[in-house]
CSV table of N, CA and C in Angstrom, one decimal:
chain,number,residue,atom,x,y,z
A,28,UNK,N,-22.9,7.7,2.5
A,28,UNK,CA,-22.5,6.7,3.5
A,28,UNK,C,-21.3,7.2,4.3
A,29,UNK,N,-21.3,6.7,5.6
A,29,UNK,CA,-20.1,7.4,6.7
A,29,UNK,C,-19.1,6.6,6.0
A,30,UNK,N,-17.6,7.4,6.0
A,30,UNK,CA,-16.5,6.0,6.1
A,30,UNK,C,-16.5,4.7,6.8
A,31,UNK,N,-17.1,4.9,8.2
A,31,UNK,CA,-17.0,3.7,9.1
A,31,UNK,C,-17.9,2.6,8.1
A,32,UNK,N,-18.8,3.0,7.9
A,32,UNK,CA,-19.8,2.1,7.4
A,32,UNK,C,-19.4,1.8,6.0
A,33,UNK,N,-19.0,2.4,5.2
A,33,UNK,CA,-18.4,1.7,4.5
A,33,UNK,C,-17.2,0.8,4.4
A,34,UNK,N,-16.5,0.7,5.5
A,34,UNK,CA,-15.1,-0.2,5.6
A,34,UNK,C,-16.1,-1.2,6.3
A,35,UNK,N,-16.6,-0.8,6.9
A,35,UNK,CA,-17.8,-2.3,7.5
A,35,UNK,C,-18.1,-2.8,6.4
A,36,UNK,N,-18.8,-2.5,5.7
A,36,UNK,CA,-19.3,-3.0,4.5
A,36,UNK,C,-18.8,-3.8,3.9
A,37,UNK,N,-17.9,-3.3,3.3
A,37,UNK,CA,-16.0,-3.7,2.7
A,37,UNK,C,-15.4,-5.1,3.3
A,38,UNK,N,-15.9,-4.9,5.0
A,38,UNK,CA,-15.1,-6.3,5.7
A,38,UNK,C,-16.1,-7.0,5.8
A,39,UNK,N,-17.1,-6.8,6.0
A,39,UNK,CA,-18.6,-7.8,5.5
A,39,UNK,C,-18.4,-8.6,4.1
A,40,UNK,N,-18.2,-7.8,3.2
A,40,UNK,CA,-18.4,-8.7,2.1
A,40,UNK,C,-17.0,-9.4,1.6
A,41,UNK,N,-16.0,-8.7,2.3
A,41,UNK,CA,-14.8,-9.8,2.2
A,41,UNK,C,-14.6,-10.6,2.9
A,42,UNK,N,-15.1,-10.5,3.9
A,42,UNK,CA,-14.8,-12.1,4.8
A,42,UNK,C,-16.5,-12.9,4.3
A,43,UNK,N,-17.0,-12.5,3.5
A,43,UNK,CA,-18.2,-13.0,3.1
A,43,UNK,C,-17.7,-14.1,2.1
A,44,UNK,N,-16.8,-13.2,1.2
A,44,UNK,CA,-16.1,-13.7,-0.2
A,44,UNK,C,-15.2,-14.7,0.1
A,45,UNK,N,-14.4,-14.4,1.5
A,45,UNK,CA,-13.4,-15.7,1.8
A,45,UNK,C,-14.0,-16.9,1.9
A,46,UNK,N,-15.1,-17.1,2.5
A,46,UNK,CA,-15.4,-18.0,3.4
A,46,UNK,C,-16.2,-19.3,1.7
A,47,UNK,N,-16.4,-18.5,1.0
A,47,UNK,CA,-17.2,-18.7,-0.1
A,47,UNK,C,-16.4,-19.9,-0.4
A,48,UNK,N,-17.1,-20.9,-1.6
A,48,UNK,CA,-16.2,-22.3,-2.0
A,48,UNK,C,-16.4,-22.4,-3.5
A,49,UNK,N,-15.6,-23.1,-4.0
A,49,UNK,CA,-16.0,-23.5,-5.7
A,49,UNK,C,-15.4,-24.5,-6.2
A,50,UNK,N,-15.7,-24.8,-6.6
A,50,UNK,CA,-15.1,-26.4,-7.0
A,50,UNK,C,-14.0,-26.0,-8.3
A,51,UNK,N,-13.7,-25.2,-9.0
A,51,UNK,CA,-12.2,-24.8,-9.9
A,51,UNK,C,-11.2,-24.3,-9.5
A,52,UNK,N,-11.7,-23.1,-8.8
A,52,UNK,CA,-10.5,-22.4,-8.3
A,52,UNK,C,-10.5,-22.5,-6.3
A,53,UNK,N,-9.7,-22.1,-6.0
A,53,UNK,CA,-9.5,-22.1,-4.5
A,53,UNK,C,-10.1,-20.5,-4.2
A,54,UNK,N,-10.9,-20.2,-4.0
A,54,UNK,CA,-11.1,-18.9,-3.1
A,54,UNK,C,-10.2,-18.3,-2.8
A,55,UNK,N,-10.3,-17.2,-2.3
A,55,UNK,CA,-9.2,-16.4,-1.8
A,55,UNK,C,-8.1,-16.1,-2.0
A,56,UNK,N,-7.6,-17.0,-3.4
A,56,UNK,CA,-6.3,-17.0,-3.8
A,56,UNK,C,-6.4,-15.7,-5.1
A,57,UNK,N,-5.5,-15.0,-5.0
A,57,UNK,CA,-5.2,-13.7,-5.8
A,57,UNK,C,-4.4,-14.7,-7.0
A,58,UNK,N,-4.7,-13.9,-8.3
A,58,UNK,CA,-3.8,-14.5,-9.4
A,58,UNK,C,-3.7,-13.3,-9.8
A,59,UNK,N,-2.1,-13.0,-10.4
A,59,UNK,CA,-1.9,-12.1,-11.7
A,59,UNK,C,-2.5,-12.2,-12.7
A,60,UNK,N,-3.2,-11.4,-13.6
A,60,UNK,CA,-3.3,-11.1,-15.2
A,60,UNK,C,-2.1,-11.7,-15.5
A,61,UNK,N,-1.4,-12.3,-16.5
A,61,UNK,CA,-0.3,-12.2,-17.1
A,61,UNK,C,-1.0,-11.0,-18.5
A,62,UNK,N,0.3,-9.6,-18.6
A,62,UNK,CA,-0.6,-8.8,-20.3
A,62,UNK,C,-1.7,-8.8,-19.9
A,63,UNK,N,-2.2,-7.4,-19.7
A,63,UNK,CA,-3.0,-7.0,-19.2
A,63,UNK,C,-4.2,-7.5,-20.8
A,64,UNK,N,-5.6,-7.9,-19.8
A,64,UNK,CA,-6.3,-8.2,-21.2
A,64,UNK,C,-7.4,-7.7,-21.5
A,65,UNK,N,-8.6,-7.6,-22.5
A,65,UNK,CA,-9.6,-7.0,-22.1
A,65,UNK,C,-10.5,-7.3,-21.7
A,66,UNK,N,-10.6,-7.7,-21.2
A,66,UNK,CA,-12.1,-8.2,-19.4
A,66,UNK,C,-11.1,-7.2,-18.2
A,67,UNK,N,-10.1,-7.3,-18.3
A,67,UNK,CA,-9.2,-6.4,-17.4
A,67,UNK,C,-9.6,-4.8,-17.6
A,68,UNK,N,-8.8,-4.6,-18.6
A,68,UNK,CA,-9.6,-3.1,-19.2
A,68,UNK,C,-10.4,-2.6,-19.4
A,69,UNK,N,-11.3,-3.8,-19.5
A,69,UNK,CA,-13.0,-3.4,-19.8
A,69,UNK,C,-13.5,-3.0,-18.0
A,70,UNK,N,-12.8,-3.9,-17.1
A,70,UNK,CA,-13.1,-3.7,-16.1
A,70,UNK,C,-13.1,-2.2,-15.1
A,71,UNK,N,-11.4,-1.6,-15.6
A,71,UNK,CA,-10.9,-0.5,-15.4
A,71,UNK,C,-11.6,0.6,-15.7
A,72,UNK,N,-11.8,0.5,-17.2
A,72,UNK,CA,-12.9,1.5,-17.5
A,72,UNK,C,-14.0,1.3,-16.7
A,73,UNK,N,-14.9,0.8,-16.4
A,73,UNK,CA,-15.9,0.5,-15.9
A,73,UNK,C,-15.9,1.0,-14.2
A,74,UNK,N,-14.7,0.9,-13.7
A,74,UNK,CA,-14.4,1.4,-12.5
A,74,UNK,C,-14.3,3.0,-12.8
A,75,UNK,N,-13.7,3.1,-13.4
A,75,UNK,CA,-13.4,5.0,-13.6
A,75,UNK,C,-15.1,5.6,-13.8
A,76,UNK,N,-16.0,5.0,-14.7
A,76,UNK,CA,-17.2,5.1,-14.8
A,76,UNK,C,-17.7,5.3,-13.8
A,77,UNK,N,-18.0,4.5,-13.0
A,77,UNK,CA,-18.7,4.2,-11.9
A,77,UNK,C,-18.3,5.4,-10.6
A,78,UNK,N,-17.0,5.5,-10.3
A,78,UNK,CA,-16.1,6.3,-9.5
A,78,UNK,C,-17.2,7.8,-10.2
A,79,UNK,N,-16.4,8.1,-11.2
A,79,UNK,CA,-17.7,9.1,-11.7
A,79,UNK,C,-19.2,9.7,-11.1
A,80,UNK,N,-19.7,8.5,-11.4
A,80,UNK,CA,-20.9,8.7,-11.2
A,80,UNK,C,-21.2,9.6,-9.4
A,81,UNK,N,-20.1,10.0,-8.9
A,81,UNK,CA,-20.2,10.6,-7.3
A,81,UNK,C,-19.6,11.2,-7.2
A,82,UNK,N,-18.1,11.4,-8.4
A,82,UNK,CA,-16.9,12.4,-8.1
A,82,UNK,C,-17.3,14.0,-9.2
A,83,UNK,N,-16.9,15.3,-7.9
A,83,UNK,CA,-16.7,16.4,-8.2
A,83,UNK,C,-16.0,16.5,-9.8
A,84,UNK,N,-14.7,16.2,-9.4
A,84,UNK,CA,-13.5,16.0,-10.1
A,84,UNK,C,-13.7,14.4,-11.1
A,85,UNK,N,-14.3,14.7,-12.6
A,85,UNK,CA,-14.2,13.8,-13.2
A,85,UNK,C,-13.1,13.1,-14.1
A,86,UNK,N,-12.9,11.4,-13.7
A,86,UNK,CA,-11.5,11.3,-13.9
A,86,UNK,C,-11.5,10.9,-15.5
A,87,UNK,N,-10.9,10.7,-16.2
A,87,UNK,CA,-10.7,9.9,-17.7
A,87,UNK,C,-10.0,8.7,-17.8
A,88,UNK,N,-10.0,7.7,-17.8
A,88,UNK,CA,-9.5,6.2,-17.6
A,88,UNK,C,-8.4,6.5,-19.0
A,89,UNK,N,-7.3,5.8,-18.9
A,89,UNK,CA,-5.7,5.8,-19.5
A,89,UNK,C,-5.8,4.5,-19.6
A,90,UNK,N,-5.1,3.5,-18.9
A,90,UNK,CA,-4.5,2.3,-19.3
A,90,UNK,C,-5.3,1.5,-17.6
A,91,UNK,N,-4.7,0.4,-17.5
A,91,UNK,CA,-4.5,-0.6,-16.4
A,91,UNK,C,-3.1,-0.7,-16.4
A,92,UNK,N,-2.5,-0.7,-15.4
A,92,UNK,CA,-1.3,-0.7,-14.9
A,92,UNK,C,-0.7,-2.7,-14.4
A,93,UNK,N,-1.9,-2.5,-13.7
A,93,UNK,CA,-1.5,-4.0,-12.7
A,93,UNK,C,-3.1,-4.2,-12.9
A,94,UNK,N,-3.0,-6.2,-12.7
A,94,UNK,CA,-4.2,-6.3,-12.1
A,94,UNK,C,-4.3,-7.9,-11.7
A,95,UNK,N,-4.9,-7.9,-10.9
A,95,UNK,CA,-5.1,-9.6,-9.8
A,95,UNK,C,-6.8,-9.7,-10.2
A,96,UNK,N,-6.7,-11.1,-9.6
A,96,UNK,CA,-8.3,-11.4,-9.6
A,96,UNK,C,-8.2,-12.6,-8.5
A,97,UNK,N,-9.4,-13.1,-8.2
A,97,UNK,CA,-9.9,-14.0,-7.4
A,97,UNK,C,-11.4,-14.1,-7.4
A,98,UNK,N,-11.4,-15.8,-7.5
A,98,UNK,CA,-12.3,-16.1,-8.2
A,98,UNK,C,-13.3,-16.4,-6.7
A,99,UNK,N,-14.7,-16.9,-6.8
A,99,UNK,CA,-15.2,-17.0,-5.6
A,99,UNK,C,-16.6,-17.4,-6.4
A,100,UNK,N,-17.7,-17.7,-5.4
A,100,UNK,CA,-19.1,-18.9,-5.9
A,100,UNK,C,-20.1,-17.6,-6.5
A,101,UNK,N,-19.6,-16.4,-6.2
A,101,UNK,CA,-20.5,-15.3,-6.4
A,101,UNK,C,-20.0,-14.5,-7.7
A,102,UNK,N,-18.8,-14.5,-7.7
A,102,UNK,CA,-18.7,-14.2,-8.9
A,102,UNK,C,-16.7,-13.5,-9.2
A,103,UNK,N,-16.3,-13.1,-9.5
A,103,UNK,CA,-15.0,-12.6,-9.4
A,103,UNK,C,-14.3,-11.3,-9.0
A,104,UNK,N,-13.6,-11.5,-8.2
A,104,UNK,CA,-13.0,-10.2,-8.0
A,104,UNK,C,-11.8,-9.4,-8.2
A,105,UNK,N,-11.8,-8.3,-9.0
A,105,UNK,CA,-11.0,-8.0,-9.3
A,105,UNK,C,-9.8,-6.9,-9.0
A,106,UNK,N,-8.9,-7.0,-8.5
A,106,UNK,CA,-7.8,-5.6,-8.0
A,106,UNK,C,-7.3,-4.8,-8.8
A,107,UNK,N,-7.2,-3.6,-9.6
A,107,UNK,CA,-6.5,-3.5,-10.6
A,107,UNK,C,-5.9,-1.9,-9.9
A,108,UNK,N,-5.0,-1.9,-10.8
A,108,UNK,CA,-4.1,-0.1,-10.2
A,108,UNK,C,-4.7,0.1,-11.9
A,109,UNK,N,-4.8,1.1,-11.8
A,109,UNK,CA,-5.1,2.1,-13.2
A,109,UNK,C,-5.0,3.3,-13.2
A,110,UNK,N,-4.6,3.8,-14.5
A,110,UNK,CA,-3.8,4.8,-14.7
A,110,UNK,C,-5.3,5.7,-15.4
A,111,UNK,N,-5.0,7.1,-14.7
A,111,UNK,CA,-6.4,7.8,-14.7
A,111,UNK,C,-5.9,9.6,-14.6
A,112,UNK,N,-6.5,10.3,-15.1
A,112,UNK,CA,-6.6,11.6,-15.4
A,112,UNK,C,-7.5,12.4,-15.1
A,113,UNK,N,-7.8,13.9,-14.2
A,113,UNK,CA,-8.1,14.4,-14.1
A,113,UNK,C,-8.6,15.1,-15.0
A,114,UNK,N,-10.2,15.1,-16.0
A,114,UNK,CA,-10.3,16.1,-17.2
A,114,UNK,C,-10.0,17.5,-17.1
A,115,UNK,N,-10.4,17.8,-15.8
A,115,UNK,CA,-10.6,19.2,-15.5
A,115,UNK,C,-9.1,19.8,-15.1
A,116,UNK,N,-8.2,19.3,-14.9
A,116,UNK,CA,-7.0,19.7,-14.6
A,116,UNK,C,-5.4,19.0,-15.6
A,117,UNK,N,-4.5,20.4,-15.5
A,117,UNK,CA,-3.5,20.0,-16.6
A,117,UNK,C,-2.7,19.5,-15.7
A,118,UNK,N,-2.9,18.5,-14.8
A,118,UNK,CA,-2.2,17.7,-14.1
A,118,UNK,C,-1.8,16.5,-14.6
A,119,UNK,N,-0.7,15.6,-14.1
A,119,UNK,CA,-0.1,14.7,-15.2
A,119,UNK,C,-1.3,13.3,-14.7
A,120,UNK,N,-1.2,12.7,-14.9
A,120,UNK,CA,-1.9,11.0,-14.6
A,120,UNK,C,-1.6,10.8,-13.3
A,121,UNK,N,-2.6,10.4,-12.9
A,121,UNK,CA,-2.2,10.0,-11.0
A,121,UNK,C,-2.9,8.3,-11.2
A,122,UNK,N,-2.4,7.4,-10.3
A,122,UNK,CA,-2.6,5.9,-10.1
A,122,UNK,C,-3.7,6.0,-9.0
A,123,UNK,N,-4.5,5.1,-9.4
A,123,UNK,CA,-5.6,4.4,-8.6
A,123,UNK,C,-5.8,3.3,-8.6
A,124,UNK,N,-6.3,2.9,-7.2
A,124,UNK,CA,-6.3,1.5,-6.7
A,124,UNK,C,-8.0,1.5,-6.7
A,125,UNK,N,-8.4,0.3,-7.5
A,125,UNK,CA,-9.5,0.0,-7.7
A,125,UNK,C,-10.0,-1.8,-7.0
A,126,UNK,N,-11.4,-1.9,-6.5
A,126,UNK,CA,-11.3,-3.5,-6.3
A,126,UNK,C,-12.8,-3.4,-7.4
A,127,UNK,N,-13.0,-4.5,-7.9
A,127,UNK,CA,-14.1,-4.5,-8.6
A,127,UNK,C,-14.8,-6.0,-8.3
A,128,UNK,N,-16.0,-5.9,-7.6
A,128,UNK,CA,-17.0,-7.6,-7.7
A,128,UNK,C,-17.3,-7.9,-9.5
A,129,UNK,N,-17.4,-8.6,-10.0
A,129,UNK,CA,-18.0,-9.1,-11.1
A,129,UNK,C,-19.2,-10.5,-10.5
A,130,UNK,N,-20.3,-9.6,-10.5
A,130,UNK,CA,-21.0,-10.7,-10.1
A,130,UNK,C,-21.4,-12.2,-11.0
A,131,UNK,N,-21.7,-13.4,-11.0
A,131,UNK,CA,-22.1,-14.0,-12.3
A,131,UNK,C,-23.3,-13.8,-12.5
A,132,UNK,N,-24.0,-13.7,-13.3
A,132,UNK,CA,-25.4,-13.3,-13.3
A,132,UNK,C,-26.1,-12.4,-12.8
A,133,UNK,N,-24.9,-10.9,-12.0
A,133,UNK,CA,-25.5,-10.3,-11.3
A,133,UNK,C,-24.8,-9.4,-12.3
A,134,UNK,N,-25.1,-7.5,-11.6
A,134,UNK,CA,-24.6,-6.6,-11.5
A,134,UNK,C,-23.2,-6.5,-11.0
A,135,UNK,N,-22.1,-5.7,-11.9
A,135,UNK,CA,-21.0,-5.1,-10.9
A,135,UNK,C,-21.2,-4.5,-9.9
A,136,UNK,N,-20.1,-4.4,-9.0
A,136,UNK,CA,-19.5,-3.7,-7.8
A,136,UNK,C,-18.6,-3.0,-7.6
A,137,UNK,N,-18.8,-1.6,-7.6
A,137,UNK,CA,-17.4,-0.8,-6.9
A,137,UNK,C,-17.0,-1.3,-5.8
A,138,UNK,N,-16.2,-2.1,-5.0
A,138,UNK,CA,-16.5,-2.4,-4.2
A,138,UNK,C,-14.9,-1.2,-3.0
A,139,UNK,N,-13.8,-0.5,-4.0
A,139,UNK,CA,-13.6,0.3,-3.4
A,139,UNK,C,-12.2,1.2,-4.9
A,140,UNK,N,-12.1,2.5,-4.4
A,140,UNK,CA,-11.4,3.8,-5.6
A,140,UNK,C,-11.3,4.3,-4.9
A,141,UNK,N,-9.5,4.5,-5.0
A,141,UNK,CA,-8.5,5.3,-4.2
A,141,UNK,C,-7.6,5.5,-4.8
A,142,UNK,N,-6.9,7.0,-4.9
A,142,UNK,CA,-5.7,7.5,-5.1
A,142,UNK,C,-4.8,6.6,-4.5
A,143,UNK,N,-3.5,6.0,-5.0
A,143,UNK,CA,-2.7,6.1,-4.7
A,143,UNK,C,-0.9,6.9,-4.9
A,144,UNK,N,0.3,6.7,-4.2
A,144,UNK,CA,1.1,7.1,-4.6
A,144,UNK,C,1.7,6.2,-5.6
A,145,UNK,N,2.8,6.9,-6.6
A,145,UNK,CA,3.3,6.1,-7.9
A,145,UNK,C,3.9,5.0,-7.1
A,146,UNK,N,4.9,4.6,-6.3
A,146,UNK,CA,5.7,3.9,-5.6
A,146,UNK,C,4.3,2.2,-5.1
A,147,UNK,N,3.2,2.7,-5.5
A,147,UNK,CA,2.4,1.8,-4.9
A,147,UNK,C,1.9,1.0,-6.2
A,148,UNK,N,2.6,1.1,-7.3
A,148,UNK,CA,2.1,0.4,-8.3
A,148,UNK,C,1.4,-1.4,-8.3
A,149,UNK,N,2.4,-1.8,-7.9
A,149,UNK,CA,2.1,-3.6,-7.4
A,149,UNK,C,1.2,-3.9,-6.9
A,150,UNK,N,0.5,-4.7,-7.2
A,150,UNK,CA,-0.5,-5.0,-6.2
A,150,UNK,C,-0.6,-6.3,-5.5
């Protein structure tokens, strides 16, 4: 897939997500994890997996660092920074910015995995 089309993609299905409604939570509103938990972790892994499945350079999933969610009628979405490793290199841990769909009843979503710098921990 081109980059263009993928950030298309990306803004398709998040202005898709905004617009969405539910009767518990408010849409669009980001919440902290308070202690990272495991639906969080389970998530993280599951992102590094996935990431995988297309990367040269395979990474090893470490920890979750940060992580947000928002909830929506399709299913949940989740932001997390995770802490990830290079197998193939004696390089130290590098941070990645992950978004994940959790659909209800459906299949997950990568919906995006990116290096970031340390300084960009927060999310």
């Amino acid at each position: 897939m081109h980059p263009h089309c993928f950030f298309l993609a990306l803004f398709a299905l998040l202005v898709s997500l905004a617009t969405a409604t539910t009767t518990n939570n408010v849409p669009g509103n980001w919440r902290s994890i308070d202690g990272i938990n495991l639906n969080a972790t389970e998530i993280g892994e599951w992102a590094v997996s996935e990431y995988n499945k297309n990367a040269t350079n395979k990474l090893v999933f470490e920890t979750v660092i940060s992580a947000r969610t928002s909830f929506y009628e399709s299913g949940t979405l989740y932001l997390l920074v995770v802490a990830a490793k290079d197998e193939s290199l004696p390089n130290p841990t590098g941070k990645y910015k992950t978004e994940v769909l959790d659909k209800d009843g459906g299949p997950r979503e990568l919906i995006a995995f990116f290096k970031i710098e340390a300084v960009e921990t927060n999310i």
